[in-house]
C-alpha atoms as a printed R data frame, in Angstrom:
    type eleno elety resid chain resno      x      y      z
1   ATOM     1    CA   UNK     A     1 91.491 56.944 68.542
2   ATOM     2    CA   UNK     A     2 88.253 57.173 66.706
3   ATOM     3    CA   UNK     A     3 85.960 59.699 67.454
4   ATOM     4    CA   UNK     A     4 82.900 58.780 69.055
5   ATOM     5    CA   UNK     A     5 78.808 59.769 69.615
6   ATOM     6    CA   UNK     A     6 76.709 58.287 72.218
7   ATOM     7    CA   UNK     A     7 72.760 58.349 72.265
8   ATOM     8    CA   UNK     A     8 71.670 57.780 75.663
9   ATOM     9    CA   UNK     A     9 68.126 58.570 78.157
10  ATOM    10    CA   UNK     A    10 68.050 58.889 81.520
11  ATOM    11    CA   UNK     A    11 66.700 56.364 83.348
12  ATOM    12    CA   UNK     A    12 63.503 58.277 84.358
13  ATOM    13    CA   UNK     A    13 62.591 58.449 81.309
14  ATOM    14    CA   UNK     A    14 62.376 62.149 80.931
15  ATOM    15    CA   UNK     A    15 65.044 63.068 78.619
16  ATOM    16    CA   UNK     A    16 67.074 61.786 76.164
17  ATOM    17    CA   UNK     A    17 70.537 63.243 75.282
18  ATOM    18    CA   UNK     A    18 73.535 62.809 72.479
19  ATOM    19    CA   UNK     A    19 76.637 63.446 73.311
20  ATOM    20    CA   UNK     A    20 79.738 63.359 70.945
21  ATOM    21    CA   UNK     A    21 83.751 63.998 70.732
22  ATOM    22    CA   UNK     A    22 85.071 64.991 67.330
23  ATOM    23    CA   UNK     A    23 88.216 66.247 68.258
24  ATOM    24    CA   UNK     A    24 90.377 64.319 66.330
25  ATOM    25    CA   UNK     A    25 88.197 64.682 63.131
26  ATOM    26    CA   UNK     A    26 88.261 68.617 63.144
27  ATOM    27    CA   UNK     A    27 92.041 68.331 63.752
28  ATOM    28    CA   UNK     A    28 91.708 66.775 59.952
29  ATOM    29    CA   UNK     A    29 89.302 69.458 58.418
30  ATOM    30    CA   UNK     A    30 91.317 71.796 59.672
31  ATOM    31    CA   UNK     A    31 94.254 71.427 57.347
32  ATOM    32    CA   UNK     A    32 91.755 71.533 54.471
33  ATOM    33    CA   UNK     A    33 91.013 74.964 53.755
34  ATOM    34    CA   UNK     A    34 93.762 77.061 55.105
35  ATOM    35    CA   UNK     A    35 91.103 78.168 57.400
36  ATOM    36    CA   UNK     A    36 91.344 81.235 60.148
37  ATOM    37    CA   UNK     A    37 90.937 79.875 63.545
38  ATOM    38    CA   UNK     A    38 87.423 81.747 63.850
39  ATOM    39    CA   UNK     A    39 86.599 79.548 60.238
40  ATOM    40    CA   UNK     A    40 87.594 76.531 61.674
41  ATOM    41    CA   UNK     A    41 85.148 77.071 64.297
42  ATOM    42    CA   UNK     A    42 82.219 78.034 62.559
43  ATOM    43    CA   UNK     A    43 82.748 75.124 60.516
44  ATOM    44    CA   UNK     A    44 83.351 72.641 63.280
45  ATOM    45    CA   UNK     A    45 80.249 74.240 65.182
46  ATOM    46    CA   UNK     A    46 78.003 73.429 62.095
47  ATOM    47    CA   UNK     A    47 79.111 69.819 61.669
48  ATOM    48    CA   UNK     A    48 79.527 68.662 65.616
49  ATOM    49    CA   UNK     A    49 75.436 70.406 65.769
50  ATOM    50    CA   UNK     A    50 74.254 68.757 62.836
51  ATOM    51    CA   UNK     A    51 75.576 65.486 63.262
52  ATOM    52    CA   UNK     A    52 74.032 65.313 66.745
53  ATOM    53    CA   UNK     A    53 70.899 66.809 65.109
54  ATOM    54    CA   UNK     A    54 71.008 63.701 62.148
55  ATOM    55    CA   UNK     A    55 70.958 61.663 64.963
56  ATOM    56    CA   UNK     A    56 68.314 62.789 67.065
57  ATOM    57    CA   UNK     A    57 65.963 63.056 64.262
58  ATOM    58    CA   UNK     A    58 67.075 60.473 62.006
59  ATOM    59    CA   UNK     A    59 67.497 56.936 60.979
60  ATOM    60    CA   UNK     A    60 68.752 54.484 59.030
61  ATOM    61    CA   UNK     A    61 70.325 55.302 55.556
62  ATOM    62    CA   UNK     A    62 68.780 58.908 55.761
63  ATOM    63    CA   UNK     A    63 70.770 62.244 55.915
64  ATOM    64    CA   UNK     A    64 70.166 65.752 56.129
65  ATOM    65    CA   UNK     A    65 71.790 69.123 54.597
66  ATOM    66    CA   UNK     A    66 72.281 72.271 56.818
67  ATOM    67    CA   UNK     A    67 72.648 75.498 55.289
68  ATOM    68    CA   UNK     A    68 73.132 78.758 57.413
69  ATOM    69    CA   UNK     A    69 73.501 81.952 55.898
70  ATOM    70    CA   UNK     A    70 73.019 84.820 58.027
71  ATOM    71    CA   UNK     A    71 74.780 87.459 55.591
72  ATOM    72    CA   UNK     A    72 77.879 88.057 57.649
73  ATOM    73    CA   UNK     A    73 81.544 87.853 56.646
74  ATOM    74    CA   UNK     A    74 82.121 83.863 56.902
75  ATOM    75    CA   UNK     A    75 79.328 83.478 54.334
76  ATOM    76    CA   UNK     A    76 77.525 80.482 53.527
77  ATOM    77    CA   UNK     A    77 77.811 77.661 56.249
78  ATOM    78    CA   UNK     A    78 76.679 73.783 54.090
79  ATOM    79    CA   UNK     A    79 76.729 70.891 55.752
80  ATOM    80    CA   UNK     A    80 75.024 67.035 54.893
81  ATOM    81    CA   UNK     A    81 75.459 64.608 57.608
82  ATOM    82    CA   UNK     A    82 73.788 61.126 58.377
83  ATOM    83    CA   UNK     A    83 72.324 58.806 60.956
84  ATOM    84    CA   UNK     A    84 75.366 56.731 60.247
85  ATOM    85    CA   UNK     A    85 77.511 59.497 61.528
86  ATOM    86    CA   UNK     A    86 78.998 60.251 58.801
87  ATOM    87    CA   UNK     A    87 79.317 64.597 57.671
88  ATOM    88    CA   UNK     A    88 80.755 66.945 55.733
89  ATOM    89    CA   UNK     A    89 80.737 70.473 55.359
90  ATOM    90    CA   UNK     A    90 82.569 73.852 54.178
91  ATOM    91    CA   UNK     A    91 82.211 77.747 54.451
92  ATOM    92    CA   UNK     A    92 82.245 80.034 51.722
93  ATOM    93    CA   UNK     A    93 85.170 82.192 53.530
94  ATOM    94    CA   UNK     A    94 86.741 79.947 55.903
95  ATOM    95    CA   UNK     A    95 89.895 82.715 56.038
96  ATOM    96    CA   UNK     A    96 86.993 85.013 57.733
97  ATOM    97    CA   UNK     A    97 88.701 86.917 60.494
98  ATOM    98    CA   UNK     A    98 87.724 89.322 62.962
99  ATOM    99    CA   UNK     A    99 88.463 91.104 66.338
100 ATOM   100    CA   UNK     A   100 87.549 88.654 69.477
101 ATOM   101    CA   UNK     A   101 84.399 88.975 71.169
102 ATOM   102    CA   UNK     A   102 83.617 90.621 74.383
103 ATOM   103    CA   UNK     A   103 84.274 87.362 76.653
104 ATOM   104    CA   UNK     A   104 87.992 87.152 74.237
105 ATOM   105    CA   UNK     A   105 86.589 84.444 72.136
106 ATOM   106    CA   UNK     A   106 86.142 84.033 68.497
107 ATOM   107    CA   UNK     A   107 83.278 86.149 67.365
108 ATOM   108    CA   UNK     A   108 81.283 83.302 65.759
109 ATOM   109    CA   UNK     A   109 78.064 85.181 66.094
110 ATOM   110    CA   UNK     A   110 79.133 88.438 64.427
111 ATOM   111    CA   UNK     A   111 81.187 86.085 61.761
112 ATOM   112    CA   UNK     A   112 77.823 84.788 60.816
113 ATOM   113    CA   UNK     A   113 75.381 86.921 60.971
114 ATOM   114    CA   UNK     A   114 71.690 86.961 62.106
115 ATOM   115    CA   UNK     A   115 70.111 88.786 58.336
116 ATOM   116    CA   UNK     A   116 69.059 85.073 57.375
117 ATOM   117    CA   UNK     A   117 67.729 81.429 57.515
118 ATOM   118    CA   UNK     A   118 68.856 78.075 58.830
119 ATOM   119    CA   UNK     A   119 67.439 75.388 56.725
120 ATOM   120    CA   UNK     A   120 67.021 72.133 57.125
121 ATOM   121    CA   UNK     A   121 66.829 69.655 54.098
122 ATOM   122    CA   UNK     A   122 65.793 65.511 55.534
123 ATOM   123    CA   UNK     A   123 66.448 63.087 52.528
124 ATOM   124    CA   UNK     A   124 64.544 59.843 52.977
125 ATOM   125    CA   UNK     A   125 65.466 58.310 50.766
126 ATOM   126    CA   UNK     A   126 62.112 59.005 48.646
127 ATOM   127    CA   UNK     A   127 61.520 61.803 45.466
128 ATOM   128    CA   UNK     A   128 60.044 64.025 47.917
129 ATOM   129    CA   UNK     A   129 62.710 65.312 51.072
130 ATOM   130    CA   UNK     A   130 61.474 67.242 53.670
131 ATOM   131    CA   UNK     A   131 62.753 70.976 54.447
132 ATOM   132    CA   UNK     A   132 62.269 73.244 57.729
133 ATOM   133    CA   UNK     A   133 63.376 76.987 57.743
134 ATOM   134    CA   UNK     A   134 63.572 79.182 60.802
135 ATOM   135    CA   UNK     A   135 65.059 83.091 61.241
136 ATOM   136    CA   UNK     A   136 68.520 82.831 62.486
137 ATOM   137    CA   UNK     A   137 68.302 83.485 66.376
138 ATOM   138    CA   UNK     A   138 71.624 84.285 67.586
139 ATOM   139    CA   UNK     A   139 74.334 83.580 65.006
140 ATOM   140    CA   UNK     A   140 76.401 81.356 67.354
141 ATOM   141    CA   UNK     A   141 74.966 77.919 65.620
142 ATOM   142    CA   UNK     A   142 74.287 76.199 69.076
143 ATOM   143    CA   UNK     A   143 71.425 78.393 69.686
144 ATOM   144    CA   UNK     A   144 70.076 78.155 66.055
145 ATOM   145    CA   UNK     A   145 69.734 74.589 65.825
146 ATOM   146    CA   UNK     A   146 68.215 75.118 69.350
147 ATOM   147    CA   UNK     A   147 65.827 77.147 67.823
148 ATOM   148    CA   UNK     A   148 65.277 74.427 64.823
149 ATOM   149    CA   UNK     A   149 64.853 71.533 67.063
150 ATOM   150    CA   UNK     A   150 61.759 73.376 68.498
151 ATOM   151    CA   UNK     A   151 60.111 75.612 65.905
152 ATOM   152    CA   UNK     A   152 60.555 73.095 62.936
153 ATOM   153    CA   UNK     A   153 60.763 69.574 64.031
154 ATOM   154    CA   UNK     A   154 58.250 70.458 68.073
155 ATOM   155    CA   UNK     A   155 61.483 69.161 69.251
156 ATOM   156    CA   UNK     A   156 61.995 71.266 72.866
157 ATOM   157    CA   UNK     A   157 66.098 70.715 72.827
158 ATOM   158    CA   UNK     A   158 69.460 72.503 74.258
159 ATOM   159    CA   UNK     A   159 72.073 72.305 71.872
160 ATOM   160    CA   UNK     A   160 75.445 72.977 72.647
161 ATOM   161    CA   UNK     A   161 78.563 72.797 70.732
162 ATOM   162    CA   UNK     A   162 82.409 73.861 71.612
163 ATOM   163    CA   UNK     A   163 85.564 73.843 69.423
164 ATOM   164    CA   UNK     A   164 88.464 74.692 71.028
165 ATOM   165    CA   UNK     A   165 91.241 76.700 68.160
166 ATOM   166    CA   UNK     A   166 94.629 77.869 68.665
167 ATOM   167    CA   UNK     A   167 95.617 80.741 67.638
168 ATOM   168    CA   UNK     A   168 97.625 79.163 64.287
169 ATOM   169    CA   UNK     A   169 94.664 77.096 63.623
170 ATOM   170    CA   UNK     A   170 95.492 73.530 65.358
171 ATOM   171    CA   UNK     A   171 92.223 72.357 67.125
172 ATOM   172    CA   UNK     A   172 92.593 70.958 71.043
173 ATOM   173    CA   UNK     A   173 88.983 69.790 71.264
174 ATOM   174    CA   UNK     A   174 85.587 69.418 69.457
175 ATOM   175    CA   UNK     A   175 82.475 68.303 71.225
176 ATOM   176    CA   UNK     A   176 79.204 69.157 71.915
177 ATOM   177    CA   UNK     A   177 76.160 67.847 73.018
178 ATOM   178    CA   UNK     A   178 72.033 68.164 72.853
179 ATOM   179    CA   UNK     A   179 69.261 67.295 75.552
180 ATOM   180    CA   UNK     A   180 65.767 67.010 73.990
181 ATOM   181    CA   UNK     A   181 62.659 66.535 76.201
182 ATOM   182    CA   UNK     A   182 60.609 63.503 76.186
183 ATOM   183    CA   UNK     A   183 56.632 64.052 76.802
184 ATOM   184    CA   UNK     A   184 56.972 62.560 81.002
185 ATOM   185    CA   UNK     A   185 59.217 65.879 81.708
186 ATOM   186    CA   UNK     A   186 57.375 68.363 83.568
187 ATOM   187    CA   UNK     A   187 58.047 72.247 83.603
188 ATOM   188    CA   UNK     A   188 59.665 71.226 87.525
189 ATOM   189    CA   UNK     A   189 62.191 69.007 85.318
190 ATOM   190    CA   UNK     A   190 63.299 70.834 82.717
191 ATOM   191    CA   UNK     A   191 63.265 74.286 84.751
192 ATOM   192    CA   UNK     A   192 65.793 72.099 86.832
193 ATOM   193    CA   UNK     A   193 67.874 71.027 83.423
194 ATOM   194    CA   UNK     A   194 68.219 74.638 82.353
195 ATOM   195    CA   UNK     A   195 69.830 75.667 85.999
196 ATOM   196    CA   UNK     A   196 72.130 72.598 85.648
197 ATOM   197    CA   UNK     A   197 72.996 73.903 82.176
198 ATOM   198    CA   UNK     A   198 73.358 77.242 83.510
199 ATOM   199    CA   UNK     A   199 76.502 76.332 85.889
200 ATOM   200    CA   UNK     A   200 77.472 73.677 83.407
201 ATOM   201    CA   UNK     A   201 81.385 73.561 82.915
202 ATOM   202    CA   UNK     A   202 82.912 74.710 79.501
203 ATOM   203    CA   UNK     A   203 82.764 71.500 77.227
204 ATOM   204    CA   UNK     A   204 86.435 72.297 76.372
205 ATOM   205    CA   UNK     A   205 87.497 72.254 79.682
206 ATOM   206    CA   UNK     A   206 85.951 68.903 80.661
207 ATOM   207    CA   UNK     A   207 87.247 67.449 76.972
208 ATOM   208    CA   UNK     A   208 90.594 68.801 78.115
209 ATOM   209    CA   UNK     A   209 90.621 66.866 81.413
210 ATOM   210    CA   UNK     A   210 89.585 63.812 79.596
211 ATOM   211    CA   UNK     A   211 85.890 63.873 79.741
212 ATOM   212    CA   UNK     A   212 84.830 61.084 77.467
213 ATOM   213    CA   UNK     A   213 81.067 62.032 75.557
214 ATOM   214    CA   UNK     A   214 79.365 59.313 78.417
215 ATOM   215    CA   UNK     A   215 81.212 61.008 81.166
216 ATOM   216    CA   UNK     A   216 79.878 64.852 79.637
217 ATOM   217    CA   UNK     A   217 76.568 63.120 79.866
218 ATOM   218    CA   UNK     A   218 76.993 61.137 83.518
219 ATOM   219    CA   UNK     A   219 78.412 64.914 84.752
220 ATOM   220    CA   UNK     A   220 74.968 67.129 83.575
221 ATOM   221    CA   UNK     A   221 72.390 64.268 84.884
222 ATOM   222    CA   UNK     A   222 74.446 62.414 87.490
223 ATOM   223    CA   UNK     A   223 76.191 58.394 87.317
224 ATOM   224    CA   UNK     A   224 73.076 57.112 88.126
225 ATOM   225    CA   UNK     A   225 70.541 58.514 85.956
226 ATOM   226    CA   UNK     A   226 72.003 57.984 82.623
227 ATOM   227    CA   UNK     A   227 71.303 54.862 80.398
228 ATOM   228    CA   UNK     A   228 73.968 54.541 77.712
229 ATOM   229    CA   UNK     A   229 72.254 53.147 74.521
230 ATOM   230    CA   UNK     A   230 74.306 53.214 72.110
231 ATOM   231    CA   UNK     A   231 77.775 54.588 70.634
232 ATOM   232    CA   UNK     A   232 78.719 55.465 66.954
233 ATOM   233    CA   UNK     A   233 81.905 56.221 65.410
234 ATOM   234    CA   UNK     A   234 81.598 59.216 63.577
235 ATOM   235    CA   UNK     A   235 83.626 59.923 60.235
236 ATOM   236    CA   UNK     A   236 84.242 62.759 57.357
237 ATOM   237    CA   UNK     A   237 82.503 61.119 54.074
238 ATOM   238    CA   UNK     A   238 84.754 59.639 51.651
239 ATOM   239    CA   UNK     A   239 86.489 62.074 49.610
240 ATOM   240    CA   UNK     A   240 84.941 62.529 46.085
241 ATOM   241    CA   UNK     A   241 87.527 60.923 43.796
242 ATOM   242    CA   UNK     A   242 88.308 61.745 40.510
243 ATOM   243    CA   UNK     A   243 86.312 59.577 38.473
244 ATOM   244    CA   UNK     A   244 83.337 60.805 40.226
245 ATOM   245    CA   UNK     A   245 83.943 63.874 39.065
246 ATOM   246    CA   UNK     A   246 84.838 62.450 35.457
247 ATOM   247    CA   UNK     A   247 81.129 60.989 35.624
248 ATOM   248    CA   UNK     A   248 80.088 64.778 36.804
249 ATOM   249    CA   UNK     A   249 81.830 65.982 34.080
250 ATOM   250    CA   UNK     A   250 80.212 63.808 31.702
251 ATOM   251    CA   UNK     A   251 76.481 65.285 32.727
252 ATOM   252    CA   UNK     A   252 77.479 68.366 31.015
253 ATOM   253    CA   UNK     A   253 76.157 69.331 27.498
254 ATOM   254    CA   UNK     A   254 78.791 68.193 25.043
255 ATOM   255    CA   UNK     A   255 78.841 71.827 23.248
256 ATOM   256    CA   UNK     A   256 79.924 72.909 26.607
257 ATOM   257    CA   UNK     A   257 82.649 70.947 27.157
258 ATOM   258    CA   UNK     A   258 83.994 71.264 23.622
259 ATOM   259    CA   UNK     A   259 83.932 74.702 24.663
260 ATOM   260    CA   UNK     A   260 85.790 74.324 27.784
261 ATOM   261    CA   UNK     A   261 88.193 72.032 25.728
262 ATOM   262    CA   UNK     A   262 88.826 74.684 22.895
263 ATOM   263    CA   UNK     A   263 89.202 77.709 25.152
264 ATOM   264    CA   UNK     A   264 90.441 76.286 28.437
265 ATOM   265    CA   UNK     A   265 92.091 73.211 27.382
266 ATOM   266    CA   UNK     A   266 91.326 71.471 30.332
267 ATOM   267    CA   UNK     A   267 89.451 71.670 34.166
268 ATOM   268    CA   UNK     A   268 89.979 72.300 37.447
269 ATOM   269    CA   UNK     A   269 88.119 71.622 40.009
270 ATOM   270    CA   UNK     A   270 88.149 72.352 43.657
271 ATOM   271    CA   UNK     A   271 86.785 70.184 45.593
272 ATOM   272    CA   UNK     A   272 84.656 72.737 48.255
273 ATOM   273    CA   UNK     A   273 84.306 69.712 50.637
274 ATOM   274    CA   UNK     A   274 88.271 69.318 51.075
275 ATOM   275    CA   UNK     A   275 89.856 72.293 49.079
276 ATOM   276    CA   UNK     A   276 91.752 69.422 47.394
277 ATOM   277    CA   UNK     A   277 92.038 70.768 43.667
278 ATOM   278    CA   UNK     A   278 91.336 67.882 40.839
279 ATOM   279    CA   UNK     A   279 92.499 68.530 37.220
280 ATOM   280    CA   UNK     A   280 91.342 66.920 33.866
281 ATOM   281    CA   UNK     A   281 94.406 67.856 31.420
282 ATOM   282    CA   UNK     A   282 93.427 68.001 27.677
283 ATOM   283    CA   UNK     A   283 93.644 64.733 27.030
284 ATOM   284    CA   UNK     A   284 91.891 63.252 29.715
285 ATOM   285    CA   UNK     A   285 89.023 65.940 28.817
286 ATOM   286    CA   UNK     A   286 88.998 65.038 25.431
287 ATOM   287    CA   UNK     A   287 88.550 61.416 26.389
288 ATOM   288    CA   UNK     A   288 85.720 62.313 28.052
289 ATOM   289    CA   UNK     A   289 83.994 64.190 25.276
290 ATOM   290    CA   UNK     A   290 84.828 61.266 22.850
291 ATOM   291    CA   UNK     A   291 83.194 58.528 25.298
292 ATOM   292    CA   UNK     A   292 79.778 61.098 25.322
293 ATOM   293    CA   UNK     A   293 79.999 61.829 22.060
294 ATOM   294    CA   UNK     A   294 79.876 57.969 21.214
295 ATOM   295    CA   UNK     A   295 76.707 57.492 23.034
296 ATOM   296    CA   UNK     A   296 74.841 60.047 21.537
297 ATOM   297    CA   UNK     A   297 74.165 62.051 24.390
């Protein structure tokens, strides 16, 4: 079953919320990197958050790039994800392991780190993107793009994200969702939001009873105050195949590549995206150099 992200307001026009189930597609990045089960939920924080971030801010054929680094252990977090729901994403150490936090969960927070930036990169499709930068807040990802929604984009949003890792790795759920205020809220409404978000279920428990993203939604506001508007599918990007990274290959200076041909005799590539690992044997390199070399560049 395809994983799915609803956009929805409620119906007194004071809020507007996203809601999304990834489950299925973190069960697939999983397998990618080998990664700890505190990795694969840093990871699966970052790309449930910034897809539901894409789409709250968003539109069309645009897409953003997330980068967290807060100088902890897991490293660098990158992610790019589009209105189209469509994302990708990898950490720098997604074996990163460490003891489990106070309330026995994965220490995301410490994992991360706090000595650092989120940034936020909007392509529009024009030679000039857009990029907002705030000071980590908390290290759990949730609360930074929490943070981003309001500093950088004057966005006054909850953001909350949950993936749900056995102990060997397998995920059981991925979901999340985000509440952003529209101008009719008053401090009476949202002050009334953030005490139903205080004794809001676990989103893994709900996704584990069969909670669809509409019926996370319906729970937090009530059946009748939620307007369903609309529902995307939401996907991993393509793969980059190998003749993409032939034509990547083939931006390279040609002395460097005879270079990598005479001392390496051929490339490997890992693909950071998938940890898939591409190789260009001597011939095929060679092939390449001869096609650049016969255009002059």
């Amino acid at each position: 079953m395809a994983d799915k992200l609803v956009r929805a307001i409620t119906e007194d026009g004071k809020f507007r919320a996203i809601a999304i189930d990834a489950t299925e597609m973190m069960k697939e990045v999983a397998t990618f990197h080998d990664a700890s089960q505190l990795g694969t939920t840093i990871l699966g924080r970052a790309l449930i958050g910034s897809l539901m971030m894409s789409n709250a801010i968003l539109k069309g054929e645009e897409r953003l790039a997330v980068s967290i680094d807060g100088q902890g252990p897991a490293g660098k977090i990158v992610v790019e994800a589009s209105a189209q729901g469509e994302v990708r994403g990898y950490v720098t150490n997604p074996q990163v392991t460490l003891p489990l936090n106070a309330k026995q969960q994965p220490d995301v927070a410490a994992a991360v780190g706090v000595d650092g930036f989120l940034t936020v990169t909007k392509d529009y499709g024009t030679d000039e993107p857009f990029t907002g930068k705030v000071a980590l807040a908390t290290g759990e990802i949730g609360d930074d793009l929490t943070y981003y929604m309001a500093k950088s984009e004057q966005i006054p949003s909850a953001v909350a994200v949950s993936v749900l890792v056995d102990p060997d790795g397998s995920v059981v759920t991925a979901g999340g969702f985000m509440v952003s205020t529209l101008p009719d809220a008053t401090d009476e409404d949202i002050d009334q939001l953030e005490t139903r978000l205080g004794n809001f279920p676990a989103i893994s428990t709900q996704m584990m009873e069969g909670y669809t993203p509409s019926d996370l939604l319906h729970n937090l506001f009530g059946d009748e105050k939620v307007q369903i508007l609309t529902t995307t599918e939401v996907n991993l990007y393509p793969a980059i195949t190998k003749h993409e990274y032939a034509r990547m290959l083939a931006t390279l200076p040609l002395n460097e590549l005879q270079t990598i041909l005479a001392e390496d005799h051929g490339v490997e590539i890992v693909d950071r995206f998938t940890g898939k690992v591409i190789n260009f044997d001597e011939t095929e390199l060679q092939a390449i150099i001869a096609s650049k070399d016969a255009t002059g560049l």
